Coordinates of C-alpha atoms in Angstrom, one line a residue:
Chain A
X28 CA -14.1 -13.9 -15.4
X29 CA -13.8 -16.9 -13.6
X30 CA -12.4 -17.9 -10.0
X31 CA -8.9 -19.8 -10.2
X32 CA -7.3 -21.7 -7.3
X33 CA -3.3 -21.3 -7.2
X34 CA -1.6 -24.0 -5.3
X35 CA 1.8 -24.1 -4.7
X36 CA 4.7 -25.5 -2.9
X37 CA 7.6 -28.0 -3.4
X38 CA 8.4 -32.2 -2.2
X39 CA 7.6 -31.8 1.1
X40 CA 5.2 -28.7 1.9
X41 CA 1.6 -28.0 -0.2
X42 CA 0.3 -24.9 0.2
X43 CA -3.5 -25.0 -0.3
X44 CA -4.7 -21.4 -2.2
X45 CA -8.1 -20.2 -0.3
X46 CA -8.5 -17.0 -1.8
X47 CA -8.0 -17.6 -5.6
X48 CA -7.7 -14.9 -8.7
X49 CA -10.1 -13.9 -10.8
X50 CA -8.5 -14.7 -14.3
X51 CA -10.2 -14.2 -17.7
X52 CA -8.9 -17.1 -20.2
X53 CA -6.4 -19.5 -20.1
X54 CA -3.5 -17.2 -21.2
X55 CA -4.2 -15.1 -17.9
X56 CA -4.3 -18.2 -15.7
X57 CA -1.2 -19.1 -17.5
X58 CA 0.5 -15.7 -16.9
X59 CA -0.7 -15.7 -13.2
X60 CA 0.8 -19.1 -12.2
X61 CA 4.0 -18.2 -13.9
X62 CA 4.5 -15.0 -12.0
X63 CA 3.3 -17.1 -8.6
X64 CA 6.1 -19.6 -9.1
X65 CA 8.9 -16.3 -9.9
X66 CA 7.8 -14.7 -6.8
X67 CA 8.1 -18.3 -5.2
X68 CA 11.4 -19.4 -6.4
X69 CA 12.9 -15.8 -5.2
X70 CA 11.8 -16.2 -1.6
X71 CA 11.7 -20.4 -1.4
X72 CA 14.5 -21.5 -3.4
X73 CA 17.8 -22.7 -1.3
X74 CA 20.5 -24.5 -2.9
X75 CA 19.3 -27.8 -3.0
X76 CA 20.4 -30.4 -5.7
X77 CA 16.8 -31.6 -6.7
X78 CA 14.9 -29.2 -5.1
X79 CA 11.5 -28.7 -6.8
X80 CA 8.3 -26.1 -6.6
X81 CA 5.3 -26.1 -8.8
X82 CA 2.8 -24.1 -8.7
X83 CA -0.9 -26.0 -9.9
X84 CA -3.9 -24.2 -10.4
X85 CA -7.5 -26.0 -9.7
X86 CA -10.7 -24.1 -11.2
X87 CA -14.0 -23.4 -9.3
X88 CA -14.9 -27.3 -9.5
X89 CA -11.6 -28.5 -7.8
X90 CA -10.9 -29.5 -11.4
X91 CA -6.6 -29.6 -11.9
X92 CA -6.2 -27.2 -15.4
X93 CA -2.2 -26.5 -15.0
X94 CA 0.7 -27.2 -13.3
X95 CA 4.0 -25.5 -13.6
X96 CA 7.4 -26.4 -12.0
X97 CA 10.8 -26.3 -12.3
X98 CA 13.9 -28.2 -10.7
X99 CA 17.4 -27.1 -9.3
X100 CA 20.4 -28.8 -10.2
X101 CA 24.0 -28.5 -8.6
X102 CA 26.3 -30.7 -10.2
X103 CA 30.0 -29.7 -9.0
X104 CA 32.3 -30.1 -12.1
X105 CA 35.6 -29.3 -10.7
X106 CA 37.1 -30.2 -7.4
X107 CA 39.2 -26.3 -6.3
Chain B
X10 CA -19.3 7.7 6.1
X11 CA -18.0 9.9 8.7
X12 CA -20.3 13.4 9.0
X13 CA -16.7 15.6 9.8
X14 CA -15.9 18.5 8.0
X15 CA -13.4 18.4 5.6
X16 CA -11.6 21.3 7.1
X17 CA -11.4 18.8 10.4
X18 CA -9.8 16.1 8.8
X19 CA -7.0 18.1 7.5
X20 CA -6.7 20.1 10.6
X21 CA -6.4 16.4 12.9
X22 CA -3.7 15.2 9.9
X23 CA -1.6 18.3 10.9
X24 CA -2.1 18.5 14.5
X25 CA -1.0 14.8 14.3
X26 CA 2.6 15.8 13.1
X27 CA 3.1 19.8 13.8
X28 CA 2.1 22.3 16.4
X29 CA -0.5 24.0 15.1
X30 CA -2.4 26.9 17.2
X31 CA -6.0 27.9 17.5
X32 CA -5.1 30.9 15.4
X33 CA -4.0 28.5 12.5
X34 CA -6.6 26.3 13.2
X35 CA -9.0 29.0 12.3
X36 CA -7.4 30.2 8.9
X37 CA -7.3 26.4 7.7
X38 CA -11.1 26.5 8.1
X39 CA -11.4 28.8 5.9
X40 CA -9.7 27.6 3.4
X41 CA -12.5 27.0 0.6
X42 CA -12.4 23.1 -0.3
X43 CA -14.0 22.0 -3.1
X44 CA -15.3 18.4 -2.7
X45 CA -15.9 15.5 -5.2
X46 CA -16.7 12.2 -4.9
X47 CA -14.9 9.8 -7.3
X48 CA -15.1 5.7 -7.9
X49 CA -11.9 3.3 -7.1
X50 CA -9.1 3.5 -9.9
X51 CA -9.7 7.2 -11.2
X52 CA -6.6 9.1 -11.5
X53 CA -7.1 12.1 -9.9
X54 CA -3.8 13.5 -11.2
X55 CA -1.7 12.3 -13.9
X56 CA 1.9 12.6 -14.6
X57 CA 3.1 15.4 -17.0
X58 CA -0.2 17.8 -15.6
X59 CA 0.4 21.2 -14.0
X60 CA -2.0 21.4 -11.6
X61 CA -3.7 24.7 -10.0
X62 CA -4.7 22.5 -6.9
X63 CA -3.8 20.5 -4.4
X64 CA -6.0 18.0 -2.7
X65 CA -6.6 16.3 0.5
X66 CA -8.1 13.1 0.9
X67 CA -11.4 13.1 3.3
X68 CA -12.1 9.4 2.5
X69 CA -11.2 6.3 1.4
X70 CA -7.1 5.3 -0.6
X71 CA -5.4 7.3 -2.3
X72 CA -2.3 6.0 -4.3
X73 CA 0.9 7.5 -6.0
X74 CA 1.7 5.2 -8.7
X75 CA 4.5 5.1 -11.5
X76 CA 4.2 3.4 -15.2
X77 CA 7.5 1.3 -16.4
X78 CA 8.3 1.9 -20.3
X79 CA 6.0 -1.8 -20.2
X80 CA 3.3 -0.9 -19.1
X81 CA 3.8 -2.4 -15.4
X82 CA 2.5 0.1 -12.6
X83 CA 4.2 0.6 -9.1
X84 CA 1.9 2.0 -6.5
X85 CA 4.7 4.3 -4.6
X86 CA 2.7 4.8 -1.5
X87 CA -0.9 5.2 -0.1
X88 CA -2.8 8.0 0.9
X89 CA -5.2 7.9 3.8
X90 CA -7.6 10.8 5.4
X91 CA -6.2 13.8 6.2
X92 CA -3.5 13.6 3.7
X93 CA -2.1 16.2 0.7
X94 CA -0.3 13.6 -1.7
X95 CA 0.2 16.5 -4.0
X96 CA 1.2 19.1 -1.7
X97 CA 4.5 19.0 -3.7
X98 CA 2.9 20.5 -6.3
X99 CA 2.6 24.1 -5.0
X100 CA 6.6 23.9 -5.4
X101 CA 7.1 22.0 -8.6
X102 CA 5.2 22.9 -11.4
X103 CA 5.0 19.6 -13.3
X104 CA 3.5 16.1 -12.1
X105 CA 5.8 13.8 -11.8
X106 CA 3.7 11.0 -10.9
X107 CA 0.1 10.2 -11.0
X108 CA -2.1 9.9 -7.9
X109 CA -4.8 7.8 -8.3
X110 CA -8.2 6.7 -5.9
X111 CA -7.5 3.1 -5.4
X112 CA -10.9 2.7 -2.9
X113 CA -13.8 5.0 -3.8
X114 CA -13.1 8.4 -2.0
X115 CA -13.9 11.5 -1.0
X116 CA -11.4 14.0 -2.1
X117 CA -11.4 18.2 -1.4
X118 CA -9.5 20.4 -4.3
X119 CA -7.5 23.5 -2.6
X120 CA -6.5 26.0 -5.0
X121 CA -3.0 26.6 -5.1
X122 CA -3.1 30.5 -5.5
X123 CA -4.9 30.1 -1.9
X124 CA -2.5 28.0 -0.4
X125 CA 0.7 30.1 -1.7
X126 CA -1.0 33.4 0.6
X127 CA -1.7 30.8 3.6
X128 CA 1.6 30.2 3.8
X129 CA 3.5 33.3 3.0
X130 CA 1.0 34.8 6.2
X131 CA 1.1 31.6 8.3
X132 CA 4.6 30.5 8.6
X133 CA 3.7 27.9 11.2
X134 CA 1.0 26.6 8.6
X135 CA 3.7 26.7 5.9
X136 CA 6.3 24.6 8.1
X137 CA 2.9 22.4 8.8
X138 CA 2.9 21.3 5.5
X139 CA 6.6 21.5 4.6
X140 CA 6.4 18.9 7.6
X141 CA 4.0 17.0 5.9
X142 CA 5.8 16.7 2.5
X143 CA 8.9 15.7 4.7
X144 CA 7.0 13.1 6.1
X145 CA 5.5 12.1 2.9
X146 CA 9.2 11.5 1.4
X147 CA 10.2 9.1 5.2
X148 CA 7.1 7.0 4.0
X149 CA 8.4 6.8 -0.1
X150 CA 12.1 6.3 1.5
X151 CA 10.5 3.4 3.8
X152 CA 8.9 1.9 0.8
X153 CA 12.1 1.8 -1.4
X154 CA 13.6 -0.9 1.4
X155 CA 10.6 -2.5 2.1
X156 CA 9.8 -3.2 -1.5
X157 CA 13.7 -3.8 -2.4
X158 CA 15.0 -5.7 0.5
X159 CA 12.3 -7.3 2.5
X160 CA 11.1 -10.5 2.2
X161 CA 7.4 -10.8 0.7
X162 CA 6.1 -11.9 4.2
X163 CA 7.5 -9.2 5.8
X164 CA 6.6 -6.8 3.5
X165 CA 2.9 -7.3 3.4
X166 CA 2.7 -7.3 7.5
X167 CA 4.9 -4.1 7.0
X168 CA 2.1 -2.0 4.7
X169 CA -0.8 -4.0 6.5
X170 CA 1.0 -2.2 9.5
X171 CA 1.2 1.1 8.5
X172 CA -2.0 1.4 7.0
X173 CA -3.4 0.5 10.5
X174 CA -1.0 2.7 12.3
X175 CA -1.8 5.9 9.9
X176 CA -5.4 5.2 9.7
X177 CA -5.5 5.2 13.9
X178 CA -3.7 8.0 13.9
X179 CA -6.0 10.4 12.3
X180 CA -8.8 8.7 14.3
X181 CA -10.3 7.0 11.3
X182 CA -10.4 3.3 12.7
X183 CA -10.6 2.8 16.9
X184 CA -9.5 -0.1 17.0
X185 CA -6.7 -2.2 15.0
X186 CA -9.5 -3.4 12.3
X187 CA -9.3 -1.5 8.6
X188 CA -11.8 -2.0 5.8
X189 CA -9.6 -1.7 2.9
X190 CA -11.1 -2.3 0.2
X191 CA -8.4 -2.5 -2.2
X192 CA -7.8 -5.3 -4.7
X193 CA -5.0 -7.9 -4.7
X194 CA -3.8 -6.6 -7.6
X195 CA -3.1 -3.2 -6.3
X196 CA -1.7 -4.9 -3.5
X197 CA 1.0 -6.7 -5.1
X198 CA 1.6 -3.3 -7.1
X199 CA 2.2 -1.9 -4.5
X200 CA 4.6 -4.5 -2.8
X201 CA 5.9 -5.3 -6.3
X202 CA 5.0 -8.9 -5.8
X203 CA 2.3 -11.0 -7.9
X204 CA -1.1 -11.5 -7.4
X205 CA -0.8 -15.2 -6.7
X206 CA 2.1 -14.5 -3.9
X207 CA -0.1 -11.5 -2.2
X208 CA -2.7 -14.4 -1.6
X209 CA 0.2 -16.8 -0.3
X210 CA 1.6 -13.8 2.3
X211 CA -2.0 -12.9 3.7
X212 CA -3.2 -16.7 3.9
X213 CA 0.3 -16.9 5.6
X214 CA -0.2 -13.8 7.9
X215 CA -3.7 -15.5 8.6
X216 CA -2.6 -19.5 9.7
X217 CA -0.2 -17.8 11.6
X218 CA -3.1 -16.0 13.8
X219 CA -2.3 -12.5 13.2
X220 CA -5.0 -11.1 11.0
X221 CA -8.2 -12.0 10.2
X222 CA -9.9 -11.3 7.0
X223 CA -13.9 -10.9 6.4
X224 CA -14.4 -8.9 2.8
X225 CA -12.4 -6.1 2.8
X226 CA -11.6 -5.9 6.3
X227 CA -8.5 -6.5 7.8
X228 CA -8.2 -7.2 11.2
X229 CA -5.0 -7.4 13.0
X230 CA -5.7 -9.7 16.0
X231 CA -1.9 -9.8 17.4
X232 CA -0.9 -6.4 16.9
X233 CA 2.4 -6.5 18.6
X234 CA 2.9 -9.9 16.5
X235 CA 2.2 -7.8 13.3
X236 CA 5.1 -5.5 13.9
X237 CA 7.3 -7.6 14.8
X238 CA 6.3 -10.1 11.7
X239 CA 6.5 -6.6 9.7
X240 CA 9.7 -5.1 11.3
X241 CA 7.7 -2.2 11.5
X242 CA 9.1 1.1 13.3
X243 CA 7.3 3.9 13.7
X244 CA 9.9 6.5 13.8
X245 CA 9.8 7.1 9.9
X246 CA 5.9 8.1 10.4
X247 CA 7.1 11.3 12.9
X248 CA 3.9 11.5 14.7
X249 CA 4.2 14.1 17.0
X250 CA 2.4 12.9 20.3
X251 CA 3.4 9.0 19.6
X252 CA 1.0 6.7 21.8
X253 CA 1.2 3.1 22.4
X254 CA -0.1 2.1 18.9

């Protein structure tokens, strides 16, 4: 088991991860950044056109290893 | 690890939420208590068992958890000193839940036979821990909106609130610093959030100066910012003589 750093944020805020998860293989970091960026989308996302949030995970050497993101996009299609 | 009896740690739990007398006082001591000391993460209990006992926790966290069809586990509520998660249990037959140590803890076994003639000779014992279920069922009721309808932030100041508030209560902790020894991943079980986001809410709960963490110990250094950050009420809790917490 090995230490893993989870930053997160969007644009304009980076939130720097100080406690870190103990995460054995890849597939677990993988599986614990993608449930970080769920549980940050819920309670971060506002209806932005553009808006972004990642969520990038640094090992015990400060060493970058993933990132995930994702983007919003409102496009109106009709005017009602 | 405190030198009480285990008889006094049940008795304070009760006399914190019922009016108990010297006379009851008296035939709760002798009620026999077997003792047994167990690591973190051993169910004590599992759902589908028909327990002969009941237990009270003398030490350490106690949690009532749930198992989706998935595999994923909700911890329902904690468990601190003085408590009888399983109280229910003299009343229905089969577990519907499993109560597991989430801390090692110290935990006394009460046989239910005994408890049954305790209460049909005591009725102020009986409505003691009818009482006690009743408050047991505020806390799970508190927990279905805090989990469902709070946001994470909230949430986690809410439980790191309670577990202070409950802990004071039965005089475990003096002051408004727990050791809780629990992992992050029983905390976001219990808050139904992910590992990842538990560390975001207490590093949050931290820059904003209203806990400070060393190890396992949490220590709430704005406690009137911690409710409020936790829109915690203490009304659910129904402590009997409620001091300024």
């Amino acid at each position: 088991m090995a230490r893993f750093y989870f930053d997160s944020g969007d644009r304009n805020k980076i939130f720097e991860d100080e406690i870190g998860v103990e995460c054995a293989g890849l597939e677990e970091v993988r599986q614990a950044g993608f449930e970080g960026l769920i549980d940050l989308t819920r309670e971060s996302l506002k209806s932005v056109d553009g808006q972004r949030l990642f969520v990038e995970v640094r090992d015990e050497n400060g060493d970058k290893i993933l990132r995930l993101s994702l983007s919003l996009q409102v496009k109106l299609m009709k005017q009602i | 690890m405190s030198l009480i009896s285990s008889s006094d740690v049940l008795v304070r739990k009760l006399q914190t939420i019922s009016d108990i007398r010297e006379a009851d006082i008296g035939v709760l001591r002798a009620i026999p208590v077997q003792m047994k000391d167990f690591g973190a993460n051993h169910d004590l209990v599992r759902e589908g068992d028909h327990p002969a006992y009941s237990f009270v926790v003398l030490e350490g966290l106690v949690g009532s958890t749930k198992h989706t069809g998935d595999g994923k586990r909700q911890i329902t509520s904690f468990f601190v000193a003085g408590d009888i998660p399983d109280l229910h249990g003299l009343h229905l037959s089969v577990m519907d839940c499993n109560f597991s140590t989430l801390t090692p803890a110290r935990i006394g076994f009460m046989r239910h036979d005994t408890l049954r003639t305790v209460c049909d000779q005591h009725p102020r014992i009986a409505t003691a821990f009818w009482r006690s279920t009743l408050i047991d069922a505020a806390i799970y009721r508190e927990w279905v909106t805090n989990v469902g309808r709070r946001e994470a932030y909230t949430r986690m100041a809410h439980i790191l609130c309670e577990l202070i508030f409950r802990l004071r209560s039965v005089g475990h902790i003096q002051d408004h610093v727990a050791d809780l020894p629990i992992t992050q991943a029983a905390l976001g079980d219990a808050l139904g959030l992910s590992t990842v986001h538990v560390n975001r809410m207490l590093q949050e709960l931290r820059r904003k100066g209203l806990i400070a963490t060393s190890g396992s110990k949490v220590h709430a250094l704005d406690w009137p910012g911690l409710i409020h950050a936790g829109d915690f009420d203490t009304t659910y809790l129904h402590q009997r003589n409620r001091t300024d917490q």
